[in-house]
Every structure is written in C-alpha cells, then in structure tokens.
PDB file of C-alpha atoms in Angstrom:
ATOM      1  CA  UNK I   1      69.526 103.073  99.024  1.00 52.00           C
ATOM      2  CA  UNK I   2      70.849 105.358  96.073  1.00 64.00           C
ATOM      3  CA  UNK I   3      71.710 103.909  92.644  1.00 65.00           C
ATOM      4  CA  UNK I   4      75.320 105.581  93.363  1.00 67.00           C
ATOM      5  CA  UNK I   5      75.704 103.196  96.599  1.00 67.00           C
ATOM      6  CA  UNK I   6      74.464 100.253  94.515  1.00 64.00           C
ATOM      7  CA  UNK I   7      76.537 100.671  91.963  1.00 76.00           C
ATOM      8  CA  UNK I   8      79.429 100.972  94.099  1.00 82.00           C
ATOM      9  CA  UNK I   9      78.608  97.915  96.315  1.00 83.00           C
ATOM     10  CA  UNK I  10      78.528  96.260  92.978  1.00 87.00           C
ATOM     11  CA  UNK I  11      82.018  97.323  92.309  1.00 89.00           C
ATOM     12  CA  UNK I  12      83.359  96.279  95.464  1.00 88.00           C
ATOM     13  CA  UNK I  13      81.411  92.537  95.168  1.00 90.00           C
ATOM     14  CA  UNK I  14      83.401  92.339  92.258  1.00 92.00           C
ATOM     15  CA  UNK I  15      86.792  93.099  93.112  1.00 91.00           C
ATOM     16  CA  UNK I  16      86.164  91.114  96.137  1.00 89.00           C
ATOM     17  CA  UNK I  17      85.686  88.264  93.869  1.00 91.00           C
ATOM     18  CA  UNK I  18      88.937  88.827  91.229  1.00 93.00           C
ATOM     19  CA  UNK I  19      90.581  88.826  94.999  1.00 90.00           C
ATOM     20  CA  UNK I  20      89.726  85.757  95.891  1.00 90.00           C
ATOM     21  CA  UNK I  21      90.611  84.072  92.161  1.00 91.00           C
ATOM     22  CA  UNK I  22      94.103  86.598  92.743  1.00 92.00           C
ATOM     23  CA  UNK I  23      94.948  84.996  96.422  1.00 87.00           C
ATOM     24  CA  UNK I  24      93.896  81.096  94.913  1.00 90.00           C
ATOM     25  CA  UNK I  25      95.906  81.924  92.273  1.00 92.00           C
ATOM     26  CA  UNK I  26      98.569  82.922  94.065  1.00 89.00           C
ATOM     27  CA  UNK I  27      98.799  79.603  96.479  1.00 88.00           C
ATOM     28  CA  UNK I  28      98.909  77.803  93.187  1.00 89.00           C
ATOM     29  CA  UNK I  29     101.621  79.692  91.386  1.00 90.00           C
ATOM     30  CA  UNK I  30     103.775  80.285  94.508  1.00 84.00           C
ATOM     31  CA  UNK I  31     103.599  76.258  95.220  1.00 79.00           C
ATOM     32  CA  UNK I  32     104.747  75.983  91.619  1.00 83.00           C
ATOM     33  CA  UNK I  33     107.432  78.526  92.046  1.00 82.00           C
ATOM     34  CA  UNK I  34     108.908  76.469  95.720  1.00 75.00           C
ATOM     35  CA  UNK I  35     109.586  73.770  93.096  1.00 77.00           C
ATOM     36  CA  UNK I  36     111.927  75.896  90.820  1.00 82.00           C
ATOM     37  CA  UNK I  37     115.804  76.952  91.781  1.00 83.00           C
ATOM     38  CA  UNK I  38     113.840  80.137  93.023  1.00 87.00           C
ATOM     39  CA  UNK I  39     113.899  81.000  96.552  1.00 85.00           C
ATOM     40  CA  UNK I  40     111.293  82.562  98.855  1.00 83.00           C
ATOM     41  CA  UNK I  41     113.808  85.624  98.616  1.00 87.00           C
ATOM     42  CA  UNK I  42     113.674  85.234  94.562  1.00 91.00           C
ATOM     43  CA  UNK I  43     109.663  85.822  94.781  1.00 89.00           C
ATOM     44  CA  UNK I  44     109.352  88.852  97.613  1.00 91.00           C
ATOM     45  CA  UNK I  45     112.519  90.209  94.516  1.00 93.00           C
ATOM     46  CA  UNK I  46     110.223  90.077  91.628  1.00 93.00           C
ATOM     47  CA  UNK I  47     107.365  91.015  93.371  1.00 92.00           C
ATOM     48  CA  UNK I  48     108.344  94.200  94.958  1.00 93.00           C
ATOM     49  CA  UNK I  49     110.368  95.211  91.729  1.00 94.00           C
ATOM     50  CA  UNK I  50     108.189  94.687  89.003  1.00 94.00           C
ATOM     51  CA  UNK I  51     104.974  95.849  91.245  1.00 92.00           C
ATOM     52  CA  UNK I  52     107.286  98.821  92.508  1.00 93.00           C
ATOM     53  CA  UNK I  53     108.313 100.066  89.125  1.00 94.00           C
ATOM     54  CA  UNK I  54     104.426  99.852  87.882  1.00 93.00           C
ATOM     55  CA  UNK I  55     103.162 101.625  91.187  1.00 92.00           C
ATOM     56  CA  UNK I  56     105.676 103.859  90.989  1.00 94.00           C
ATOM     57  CA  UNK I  57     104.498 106.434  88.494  1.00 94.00           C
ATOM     58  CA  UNK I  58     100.728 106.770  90.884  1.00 91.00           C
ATOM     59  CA  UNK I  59     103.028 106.773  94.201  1.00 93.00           C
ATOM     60  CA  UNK I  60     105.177 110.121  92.342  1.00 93.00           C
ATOM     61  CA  UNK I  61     101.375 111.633  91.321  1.00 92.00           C
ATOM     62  CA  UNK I  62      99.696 110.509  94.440  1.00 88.00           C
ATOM     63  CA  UNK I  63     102.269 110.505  97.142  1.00 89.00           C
ATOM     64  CA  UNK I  64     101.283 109.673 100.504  1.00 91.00           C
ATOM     65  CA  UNK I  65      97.415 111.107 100.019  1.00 87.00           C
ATOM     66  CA  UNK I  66      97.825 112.937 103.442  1.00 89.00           C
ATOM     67  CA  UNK I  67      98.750 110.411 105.779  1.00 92.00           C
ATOM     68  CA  UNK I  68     101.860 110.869 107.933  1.00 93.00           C
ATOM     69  CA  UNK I  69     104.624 108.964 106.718  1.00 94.00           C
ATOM     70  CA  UNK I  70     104.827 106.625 109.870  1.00 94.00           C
ATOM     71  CA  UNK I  71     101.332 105.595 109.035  1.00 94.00           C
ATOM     72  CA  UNK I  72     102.091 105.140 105.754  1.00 95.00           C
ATOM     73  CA  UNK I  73     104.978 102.735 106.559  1.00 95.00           C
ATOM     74  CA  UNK I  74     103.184 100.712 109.061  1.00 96.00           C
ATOM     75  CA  UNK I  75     100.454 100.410 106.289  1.00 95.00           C
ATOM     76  CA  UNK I  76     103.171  99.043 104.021  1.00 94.00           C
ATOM     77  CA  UNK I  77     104.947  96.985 106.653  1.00 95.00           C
ATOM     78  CA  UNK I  78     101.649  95.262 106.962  1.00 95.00           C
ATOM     79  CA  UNK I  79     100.062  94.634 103.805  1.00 92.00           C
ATOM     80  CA  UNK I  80     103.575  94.332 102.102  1.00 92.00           C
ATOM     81  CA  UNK I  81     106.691  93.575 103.528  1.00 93.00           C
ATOM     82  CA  UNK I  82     104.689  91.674 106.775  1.00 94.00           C
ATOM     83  CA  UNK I  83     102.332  89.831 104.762  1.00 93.00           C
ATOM     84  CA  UNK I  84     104.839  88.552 101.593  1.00 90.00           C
ATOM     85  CA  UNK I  85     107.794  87.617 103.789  1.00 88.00           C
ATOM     86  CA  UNK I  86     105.555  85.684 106.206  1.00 92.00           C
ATOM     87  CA  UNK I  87     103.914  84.168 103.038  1.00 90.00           C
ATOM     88  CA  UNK I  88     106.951  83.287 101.805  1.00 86.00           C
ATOM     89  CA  UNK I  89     108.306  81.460 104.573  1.00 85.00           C
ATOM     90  CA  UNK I  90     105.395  79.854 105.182  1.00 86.00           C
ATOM     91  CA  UNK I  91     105.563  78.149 101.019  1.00 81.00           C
ATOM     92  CA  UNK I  92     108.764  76.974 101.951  1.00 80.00           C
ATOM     93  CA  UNK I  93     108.214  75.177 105.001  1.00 80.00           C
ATOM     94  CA  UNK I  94     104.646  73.641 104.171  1.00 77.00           C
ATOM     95  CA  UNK I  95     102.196  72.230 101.521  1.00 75.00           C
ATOM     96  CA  UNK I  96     100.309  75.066  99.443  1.00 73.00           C
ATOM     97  CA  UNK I  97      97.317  73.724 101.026  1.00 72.00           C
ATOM     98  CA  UNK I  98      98.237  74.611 104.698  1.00 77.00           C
ATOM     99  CA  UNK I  99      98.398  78.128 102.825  1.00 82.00           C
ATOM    100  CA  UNK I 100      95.382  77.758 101.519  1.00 81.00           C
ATOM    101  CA  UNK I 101      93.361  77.269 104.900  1.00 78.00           C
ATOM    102  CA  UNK I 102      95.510  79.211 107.536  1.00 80.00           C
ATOM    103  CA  UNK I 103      96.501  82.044 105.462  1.00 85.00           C
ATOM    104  CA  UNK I 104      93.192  82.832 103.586  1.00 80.00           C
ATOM    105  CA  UNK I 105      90.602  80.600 105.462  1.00 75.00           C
ATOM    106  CA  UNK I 106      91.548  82.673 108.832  1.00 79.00           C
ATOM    107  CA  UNK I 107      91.154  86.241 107.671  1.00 78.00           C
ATOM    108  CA  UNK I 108      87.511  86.951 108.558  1.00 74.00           C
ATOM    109  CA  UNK I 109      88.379  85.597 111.669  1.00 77.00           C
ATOM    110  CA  UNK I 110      91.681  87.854 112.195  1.00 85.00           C
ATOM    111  CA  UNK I 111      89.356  90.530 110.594  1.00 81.00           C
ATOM    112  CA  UNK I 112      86.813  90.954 113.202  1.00 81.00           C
ATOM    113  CA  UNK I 113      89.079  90.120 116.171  1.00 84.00           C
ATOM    114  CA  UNK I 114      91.753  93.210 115.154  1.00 89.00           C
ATOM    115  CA  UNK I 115      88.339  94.857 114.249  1.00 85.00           C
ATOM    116  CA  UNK I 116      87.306  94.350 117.941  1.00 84.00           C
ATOM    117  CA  UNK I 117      90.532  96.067 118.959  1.00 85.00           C
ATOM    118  CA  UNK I 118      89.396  99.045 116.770  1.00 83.00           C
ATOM    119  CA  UNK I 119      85.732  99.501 118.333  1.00 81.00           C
ATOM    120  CA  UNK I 120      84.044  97.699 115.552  1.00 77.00           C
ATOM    121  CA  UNK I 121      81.395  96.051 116.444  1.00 73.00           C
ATOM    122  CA  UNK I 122      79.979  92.430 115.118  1.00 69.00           C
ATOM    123  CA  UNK I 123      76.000  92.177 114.737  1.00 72.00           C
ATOM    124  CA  UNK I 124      74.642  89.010 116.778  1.00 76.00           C
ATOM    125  CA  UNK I 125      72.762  88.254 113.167  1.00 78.00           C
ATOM    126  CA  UNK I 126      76.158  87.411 111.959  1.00 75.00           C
ATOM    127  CA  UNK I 127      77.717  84.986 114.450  1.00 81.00           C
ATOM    128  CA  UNK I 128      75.932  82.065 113.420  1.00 85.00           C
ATOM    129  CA  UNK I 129      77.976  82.434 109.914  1.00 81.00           C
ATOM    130  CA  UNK I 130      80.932  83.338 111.482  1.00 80.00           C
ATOM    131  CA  UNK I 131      80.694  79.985 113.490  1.00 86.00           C
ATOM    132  CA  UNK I 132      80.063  78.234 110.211  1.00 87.00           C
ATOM    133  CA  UNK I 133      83.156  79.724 108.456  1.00 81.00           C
ATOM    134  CA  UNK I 134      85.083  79.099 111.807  1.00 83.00           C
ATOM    135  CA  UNK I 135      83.729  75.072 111.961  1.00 88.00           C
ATOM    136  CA  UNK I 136      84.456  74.716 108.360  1.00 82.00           C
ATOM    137  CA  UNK I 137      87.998  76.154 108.651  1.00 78.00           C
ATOM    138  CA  UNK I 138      88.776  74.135 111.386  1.00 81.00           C
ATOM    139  CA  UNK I 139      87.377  71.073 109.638  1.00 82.00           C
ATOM    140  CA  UNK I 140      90.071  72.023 106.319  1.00 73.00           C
ATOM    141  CA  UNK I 141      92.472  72.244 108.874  1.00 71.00           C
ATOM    142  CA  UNK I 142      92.078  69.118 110.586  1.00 76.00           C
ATOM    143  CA  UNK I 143      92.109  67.486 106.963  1.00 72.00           C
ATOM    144  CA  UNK I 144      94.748  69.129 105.125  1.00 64.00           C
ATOM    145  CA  UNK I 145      97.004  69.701 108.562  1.00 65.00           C
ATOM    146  CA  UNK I 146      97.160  66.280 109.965  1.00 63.00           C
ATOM    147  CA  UNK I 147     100.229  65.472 112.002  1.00 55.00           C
ATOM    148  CA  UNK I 148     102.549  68.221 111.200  1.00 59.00           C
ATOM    149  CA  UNK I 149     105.859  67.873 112.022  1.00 68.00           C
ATOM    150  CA  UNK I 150     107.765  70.393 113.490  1.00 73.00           C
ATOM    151  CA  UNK I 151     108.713  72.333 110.053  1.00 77.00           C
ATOM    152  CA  UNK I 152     105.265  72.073 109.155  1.00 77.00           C
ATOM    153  CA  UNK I 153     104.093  74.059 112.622  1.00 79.00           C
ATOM    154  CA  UNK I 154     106.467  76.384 112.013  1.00 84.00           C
ATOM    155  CA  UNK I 155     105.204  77.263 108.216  1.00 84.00           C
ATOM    156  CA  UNK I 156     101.617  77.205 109.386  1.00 84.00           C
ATOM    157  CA  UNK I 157     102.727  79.437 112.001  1.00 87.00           C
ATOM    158  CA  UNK I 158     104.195  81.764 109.093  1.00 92.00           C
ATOM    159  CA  UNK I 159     100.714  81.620 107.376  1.00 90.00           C
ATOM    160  CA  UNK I 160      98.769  82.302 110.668  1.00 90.00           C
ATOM    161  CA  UNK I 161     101.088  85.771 110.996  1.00 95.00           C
ATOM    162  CA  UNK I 162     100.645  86.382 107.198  1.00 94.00           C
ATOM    163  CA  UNK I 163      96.655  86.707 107.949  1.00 91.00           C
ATOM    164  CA  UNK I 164      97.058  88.581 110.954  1.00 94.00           C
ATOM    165  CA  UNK I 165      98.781  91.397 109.245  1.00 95.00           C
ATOM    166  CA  UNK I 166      96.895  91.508 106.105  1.00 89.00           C
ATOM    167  CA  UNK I 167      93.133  91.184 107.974  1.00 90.00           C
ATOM    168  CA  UNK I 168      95.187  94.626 110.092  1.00 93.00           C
ATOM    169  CA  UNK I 169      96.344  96.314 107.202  1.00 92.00           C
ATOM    170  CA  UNK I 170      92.565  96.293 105.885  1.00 86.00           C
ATOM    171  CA  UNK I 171      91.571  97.632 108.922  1.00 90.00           C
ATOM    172  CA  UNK I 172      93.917 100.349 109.041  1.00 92.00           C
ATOM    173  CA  UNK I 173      93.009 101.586 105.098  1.00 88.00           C
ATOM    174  CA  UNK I 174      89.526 101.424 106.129  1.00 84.00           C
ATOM    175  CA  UNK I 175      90.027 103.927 109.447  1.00 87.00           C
ATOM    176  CA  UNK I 176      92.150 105.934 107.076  1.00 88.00           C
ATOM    177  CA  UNK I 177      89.537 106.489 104.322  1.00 84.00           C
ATOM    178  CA  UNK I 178      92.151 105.633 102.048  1.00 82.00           C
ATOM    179  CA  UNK I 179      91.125 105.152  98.620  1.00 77.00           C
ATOM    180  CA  UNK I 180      92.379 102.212  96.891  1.00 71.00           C
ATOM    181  CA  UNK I 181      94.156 104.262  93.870  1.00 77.00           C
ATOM    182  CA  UNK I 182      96.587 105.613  96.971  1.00 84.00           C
ATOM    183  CA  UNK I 183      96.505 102.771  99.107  1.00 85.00           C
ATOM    184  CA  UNK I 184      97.924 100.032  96.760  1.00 84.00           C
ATOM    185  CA  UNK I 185     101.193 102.296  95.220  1.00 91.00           C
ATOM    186  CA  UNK I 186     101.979 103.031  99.009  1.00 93.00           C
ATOM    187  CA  UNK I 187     101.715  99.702 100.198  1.00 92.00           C
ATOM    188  CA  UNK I 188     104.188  98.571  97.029  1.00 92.00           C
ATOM    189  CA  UNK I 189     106.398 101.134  96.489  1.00 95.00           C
ATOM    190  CA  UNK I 190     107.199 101.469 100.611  1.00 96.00           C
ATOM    191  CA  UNK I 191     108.330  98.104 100.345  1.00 95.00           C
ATOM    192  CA  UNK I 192     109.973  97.764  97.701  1.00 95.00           C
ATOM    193  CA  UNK I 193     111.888 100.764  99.041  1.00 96.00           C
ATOM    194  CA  UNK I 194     113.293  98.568 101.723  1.00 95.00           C
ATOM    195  CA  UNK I 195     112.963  94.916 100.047  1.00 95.00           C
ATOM    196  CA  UNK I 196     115.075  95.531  96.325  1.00 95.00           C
ATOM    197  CA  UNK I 197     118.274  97.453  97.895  1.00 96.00           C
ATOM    198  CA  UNK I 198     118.368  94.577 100.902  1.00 94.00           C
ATOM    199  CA  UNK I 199     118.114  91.933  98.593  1.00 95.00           C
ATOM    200  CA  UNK I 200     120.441  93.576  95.853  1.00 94.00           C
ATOM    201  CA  UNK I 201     122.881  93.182  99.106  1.00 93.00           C
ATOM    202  CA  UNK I 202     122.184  90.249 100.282  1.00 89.00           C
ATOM    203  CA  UNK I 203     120.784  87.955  97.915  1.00 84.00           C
ATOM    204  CA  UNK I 204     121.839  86.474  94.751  1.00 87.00           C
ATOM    205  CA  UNK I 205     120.765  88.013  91.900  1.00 90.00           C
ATOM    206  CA  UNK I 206     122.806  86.343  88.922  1.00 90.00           C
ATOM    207  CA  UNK I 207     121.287  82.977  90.563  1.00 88.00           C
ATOM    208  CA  UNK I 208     118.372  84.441  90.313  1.00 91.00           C
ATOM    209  CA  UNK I 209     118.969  85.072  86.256  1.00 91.00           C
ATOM    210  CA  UNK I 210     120.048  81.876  85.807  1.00 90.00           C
ATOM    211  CA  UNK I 211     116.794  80.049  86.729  1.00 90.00           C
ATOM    212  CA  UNK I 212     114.643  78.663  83.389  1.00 92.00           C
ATOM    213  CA  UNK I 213     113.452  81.621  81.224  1.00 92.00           C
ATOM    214  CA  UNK I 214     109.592  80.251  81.516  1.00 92.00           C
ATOM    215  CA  UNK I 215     109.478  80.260  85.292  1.00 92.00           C
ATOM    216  CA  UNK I 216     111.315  83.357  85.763  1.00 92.00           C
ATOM    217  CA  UNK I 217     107.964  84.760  83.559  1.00 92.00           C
ATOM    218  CA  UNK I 218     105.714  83.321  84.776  1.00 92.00           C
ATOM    219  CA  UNK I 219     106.558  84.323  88.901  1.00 92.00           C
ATOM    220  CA  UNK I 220     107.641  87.498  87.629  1.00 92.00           C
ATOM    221  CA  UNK I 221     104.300  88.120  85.505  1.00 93.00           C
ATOM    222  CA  UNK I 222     101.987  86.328  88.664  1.00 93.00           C
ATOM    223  CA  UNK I 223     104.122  87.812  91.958  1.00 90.00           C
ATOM    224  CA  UNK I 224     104.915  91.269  90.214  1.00 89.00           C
ATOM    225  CA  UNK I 225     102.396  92.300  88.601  1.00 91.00           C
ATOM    226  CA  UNK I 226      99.207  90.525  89.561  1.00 92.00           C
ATOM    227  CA  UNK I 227      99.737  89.777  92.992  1.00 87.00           C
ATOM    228  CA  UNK I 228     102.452  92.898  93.634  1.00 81.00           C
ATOM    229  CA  UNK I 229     100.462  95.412  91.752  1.00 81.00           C
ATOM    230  CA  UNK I 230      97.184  94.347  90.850  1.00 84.00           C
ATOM    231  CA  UNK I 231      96.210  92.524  94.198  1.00 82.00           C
ATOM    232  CA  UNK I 232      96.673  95.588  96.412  1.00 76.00           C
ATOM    233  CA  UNK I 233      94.579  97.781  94.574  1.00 79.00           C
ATOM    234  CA  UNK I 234      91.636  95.202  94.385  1.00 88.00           C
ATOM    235  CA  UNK I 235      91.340  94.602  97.788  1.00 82.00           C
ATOM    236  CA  UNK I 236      91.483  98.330  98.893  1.00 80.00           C
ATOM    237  CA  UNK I 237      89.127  98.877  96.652  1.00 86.00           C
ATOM    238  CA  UNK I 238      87.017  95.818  97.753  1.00 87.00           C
ATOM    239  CA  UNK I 239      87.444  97.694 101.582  1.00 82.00           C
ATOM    240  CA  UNK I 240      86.743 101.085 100.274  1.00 82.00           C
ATOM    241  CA  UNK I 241      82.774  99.539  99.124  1.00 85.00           C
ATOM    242  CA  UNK I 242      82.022  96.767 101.358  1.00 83.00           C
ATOM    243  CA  UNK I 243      84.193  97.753 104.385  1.00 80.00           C
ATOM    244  CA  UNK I 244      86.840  95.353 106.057  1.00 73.00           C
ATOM    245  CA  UNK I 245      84.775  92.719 107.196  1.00 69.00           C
ATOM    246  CA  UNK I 246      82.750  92.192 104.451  1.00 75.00           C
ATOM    247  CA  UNK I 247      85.741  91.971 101.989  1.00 79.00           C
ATOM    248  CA  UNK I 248      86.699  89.674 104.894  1.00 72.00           C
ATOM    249  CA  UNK I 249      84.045  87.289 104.423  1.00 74.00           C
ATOM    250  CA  UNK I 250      84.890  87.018 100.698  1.00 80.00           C
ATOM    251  CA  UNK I 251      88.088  85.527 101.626  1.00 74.00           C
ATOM    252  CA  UNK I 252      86.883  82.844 103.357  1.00 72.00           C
ATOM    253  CA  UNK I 253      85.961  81.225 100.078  1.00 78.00           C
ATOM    254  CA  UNK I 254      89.830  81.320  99.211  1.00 83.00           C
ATOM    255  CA  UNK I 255      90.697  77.822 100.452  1.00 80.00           C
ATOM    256  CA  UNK I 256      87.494  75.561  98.687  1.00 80.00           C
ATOM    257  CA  UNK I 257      88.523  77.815  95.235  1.00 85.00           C
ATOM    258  CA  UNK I 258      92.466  76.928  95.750  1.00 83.00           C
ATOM    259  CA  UNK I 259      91.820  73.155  96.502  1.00 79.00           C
ATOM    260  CA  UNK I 260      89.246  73.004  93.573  1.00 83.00           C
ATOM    261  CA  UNK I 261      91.679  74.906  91.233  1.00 85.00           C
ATOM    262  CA  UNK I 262      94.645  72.134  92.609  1.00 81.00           C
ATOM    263  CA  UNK I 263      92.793  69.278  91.641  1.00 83.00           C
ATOM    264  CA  UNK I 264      93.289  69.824  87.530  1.00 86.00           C
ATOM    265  CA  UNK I 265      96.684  72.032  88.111  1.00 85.00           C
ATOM    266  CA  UNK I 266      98.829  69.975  91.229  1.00 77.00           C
ATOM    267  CA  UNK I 267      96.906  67.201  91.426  1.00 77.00           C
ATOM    268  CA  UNK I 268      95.859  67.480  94.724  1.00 73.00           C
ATOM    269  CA  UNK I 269      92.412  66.626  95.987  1.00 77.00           C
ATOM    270  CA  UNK I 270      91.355  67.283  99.310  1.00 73.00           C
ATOM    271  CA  UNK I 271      89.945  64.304 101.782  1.00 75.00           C
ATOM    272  CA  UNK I 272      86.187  63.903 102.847  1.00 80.00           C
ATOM    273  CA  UNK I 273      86.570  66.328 105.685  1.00 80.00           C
ATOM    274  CA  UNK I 274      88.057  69.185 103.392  1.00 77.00           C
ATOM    275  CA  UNK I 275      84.882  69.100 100.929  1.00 82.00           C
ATOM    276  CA  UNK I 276      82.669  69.363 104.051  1.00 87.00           C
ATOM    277  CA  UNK I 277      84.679  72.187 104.944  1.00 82.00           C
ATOM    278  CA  UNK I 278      84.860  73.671 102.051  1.00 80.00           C
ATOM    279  CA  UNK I 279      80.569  73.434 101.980  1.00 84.00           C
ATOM    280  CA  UNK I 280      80.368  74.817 105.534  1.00 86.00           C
ATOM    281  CA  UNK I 281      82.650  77.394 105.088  1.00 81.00           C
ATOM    282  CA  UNK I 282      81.181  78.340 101.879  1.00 78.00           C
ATOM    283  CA  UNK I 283      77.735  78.640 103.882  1.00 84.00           C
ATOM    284  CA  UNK I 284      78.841  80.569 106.645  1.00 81.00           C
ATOM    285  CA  UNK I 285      80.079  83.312 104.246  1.00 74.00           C
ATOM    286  CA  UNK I 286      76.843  83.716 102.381  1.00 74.00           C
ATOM    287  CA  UNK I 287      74.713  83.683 105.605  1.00 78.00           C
ATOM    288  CA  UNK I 288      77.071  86.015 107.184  1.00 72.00           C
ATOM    289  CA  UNK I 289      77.037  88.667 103.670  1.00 66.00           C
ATOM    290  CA  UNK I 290      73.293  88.041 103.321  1.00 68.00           C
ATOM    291  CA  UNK I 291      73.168  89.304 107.101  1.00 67.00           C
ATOM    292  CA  UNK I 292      75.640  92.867 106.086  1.00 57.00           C
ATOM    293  CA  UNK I 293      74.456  93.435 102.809  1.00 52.00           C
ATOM    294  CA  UNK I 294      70.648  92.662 102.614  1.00 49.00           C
ATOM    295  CA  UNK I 295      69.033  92.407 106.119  1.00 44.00           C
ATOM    296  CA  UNK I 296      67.751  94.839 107.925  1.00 39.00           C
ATOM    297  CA  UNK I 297      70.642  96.366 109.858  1.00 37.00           C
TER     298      UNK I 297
END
C-alpha cells in the first residue's frame, strides 16, 4: 500500500472520529435545546442559516462539481433537509437517548442494507461484527426504549427515518465520487435554499429572538456551524477515504460516546443492559474495521 493511501486512510480515521464526537455532541446539545422556548423549527432555522451563509461562498466557487442538479437536490434532500427535520421531530417526541441508539446506533446497519440495493457487496469476514453491533444495538434499545408509549414510537420512528436517509446520502456521495469540499456546501446551501424562505413564512422569527441570549448561542454556534457546516464536510470526507461502510462502522460507537458524555452533562446513566451494549457494540465495530482495513481482503 502507498504512503499516499496511508496517509489518506489516516485522514479519513480521523474525521470519522471528530464525526462521531460531532453526532454525540449533537444528541446532547439538541436535548438541551428541546428544553429552551426553541422549537424543532427554531433549530433546522439556525442550522441551515448560519451553515448556509458559511457554505455559501465554496457553493458560489464550487457550484454543483458536475452533477445534474436533480442529483444534487436529492443529495441535499437526504443528508439535509431529510435527515434534520426527521431529527428534529424525533428530539421532540422522545428522550435524547432513543436518539442516541436508533438514529446513530442503526446506521451501519441502514448502510449496508441501502448498500445492498446499490450492488455493494458485504465480505462474510465481516458479519460476525456486524451481528455484534446489531446484538449490542438491540440490547441499548431494549434498555433505553422500554415501554414506549405511543409518542415515544412515533419519535423513534422519526430517528429510524433520520438514519435511513443519512446511511443513503453517504451512499450516493460515494457513487458520485464527490469530494467532500463539494459535497458538504451542496448538501447545506440546497437546503437552506428551501428551509430559511419557508420558515421566514411560516414560522416565528421574533419568538425566535426573544429566547435567552446564551441558548440562542450556543444552538446557533452547535446546529449552525458545527453540525450545519462542519459535520457535512467531515463525514464526506470520512466517505471519500474509508468508503461508506467503513465510515459506517464508526458510527456505531455514537450511542456508548453520547450516554458516557450524558452521565457528567444530563445526568443520565444508562441501565446494566445499555453498558453491555455499549461493550458489544463497541466490539463488533473494531472486529468488523479490523476485517476492511487490515485483513487480507
């Protein structure tokens, strides 16, 4: 293998990794922000117009990098609009930690499944980690989920959609060769496009104003910039070096990182089940990257 491909494996391992402290991060601030005046509306706002008007200068440079503008859009509708709205509603119809285990633990799951649909294919070395991350989700599930009631199914059903269109807007950059300097000011500046004039219509902006000065900064810093901005271009660029699935199996780490970081910062602390599924899932991710990244192929 060349130094050049090492290097940018490297690279990709570690935006893989800021993704995965961005995404905890971002089930921690957003379950902070559903206990402000703010609205699910008020994030997807100062999300898509801060990270908008920072993309925005690479979009006018960049443009569409030679895709056709329906792909383009159907990028963005994915990995933007699709994947923030169904967030969103997800934060504001269950706990952070139903987030944290359908939204994030699912998408090497989703991953390989829409991969399936693509033609990829999924080496029989790996499906004993996949199992593991798929045991160990389902363990976090059955110890964060419990008895839902019906308001609960209906956020985790939210979440569940979120993953689905994030794990296929990965797989669509990758097809597309996209680079991750093009991919992330199309997939923000697209939606913001649609999102700010509909919610300069709709919504309620001087409410929005009027919430406290600190947690209008901190969402707008977090949602628009880090997770609007930053977020996009860290996972395309994770895809561009390790591929969908591997950047995939990075994620799966999301939900044992997010209750760990909730312990100190919500006070939450997952039961006996959710540490062993945080262990198995952690397991099943390293057996399944030591399988794509340093085994014999």
């Amino acid at each position: 293998m060349s130094r050049r491909r090492v290097d940018d494996r490297a690279v990709g391992i570690g935006c893989a990794l800021l993704m995965v402290a961005v995404f905890a991060g971002f089930n921690i601030v957003s379950r902070l922000g559903s206990e402000t005046s703010m609205t699910a509306w008020d994030l997807g706002f100062l999300r898509f117009t801060v990270g908008g008007l920072i993309m925005l200068p690479i979009f006018v440079r960049k443009g569409l990098a030679g895709l056709s503008f329906g792909h383009a859009a159907l990028i963005a509708l994915l990995g933007g609009l699709g994947f923030a709205l169904s967030a969103y509603a997800g934060f504001t119809l269950a706990p952070a930690s139903h987030g944290g285990v359908l939204l994030h633990g699912t998408l090497p799951l989703f991953t390989f499944l829409v991969g399936l649909c693509f033609g990829y294919s999924i080496r029989r070395r790996a499906v004993p980690g996949l199992l593991l991350i798929l045991l160990g989700s389902a363990l976090m599930v059955y110890d964060t989920v419990g008895a839902p009631n019906p308001v609960q199914i209906a956020g985790d059903a939210w979440f569940l959609l979120a993953a689905l269109f994030w794990s296929t807007c990965g797989i669509l950059i990758s097809r597309a060769g996209l680079h991750s300097t093009a991919a992330a000011p199309i997939v923000v500046v697209l939606s913001a496009c649609v999102y700010v004039p509909s919610y300069l219509l709709l919504g309620d902006l001087d409410e929005l104003m009027s919430a406290d000065p600190r947690d209008l900064a901190t969402q707008a810093g977090f949602q628009g910039v880090i997770v609007g901005a930053f977020s996009i271009f860290i996972y395309a660029r994770a895809v561009e070096s390790l591929g969908p699935n591997g950047t995939a199996i990075f994620s799966a780490t999301i939900p044992g990182v997010t209750s760990l970081a909730a312990i100190p910062l919500l006070g939450e602390r997952p039961g006996d089940l959710g540490w062993w599924g945080i262990a198995v899932v952690t397991v099943g991710m390293l057996a399944t990257f030591l399988v794509r990244f340093v085994g014999r192929q």
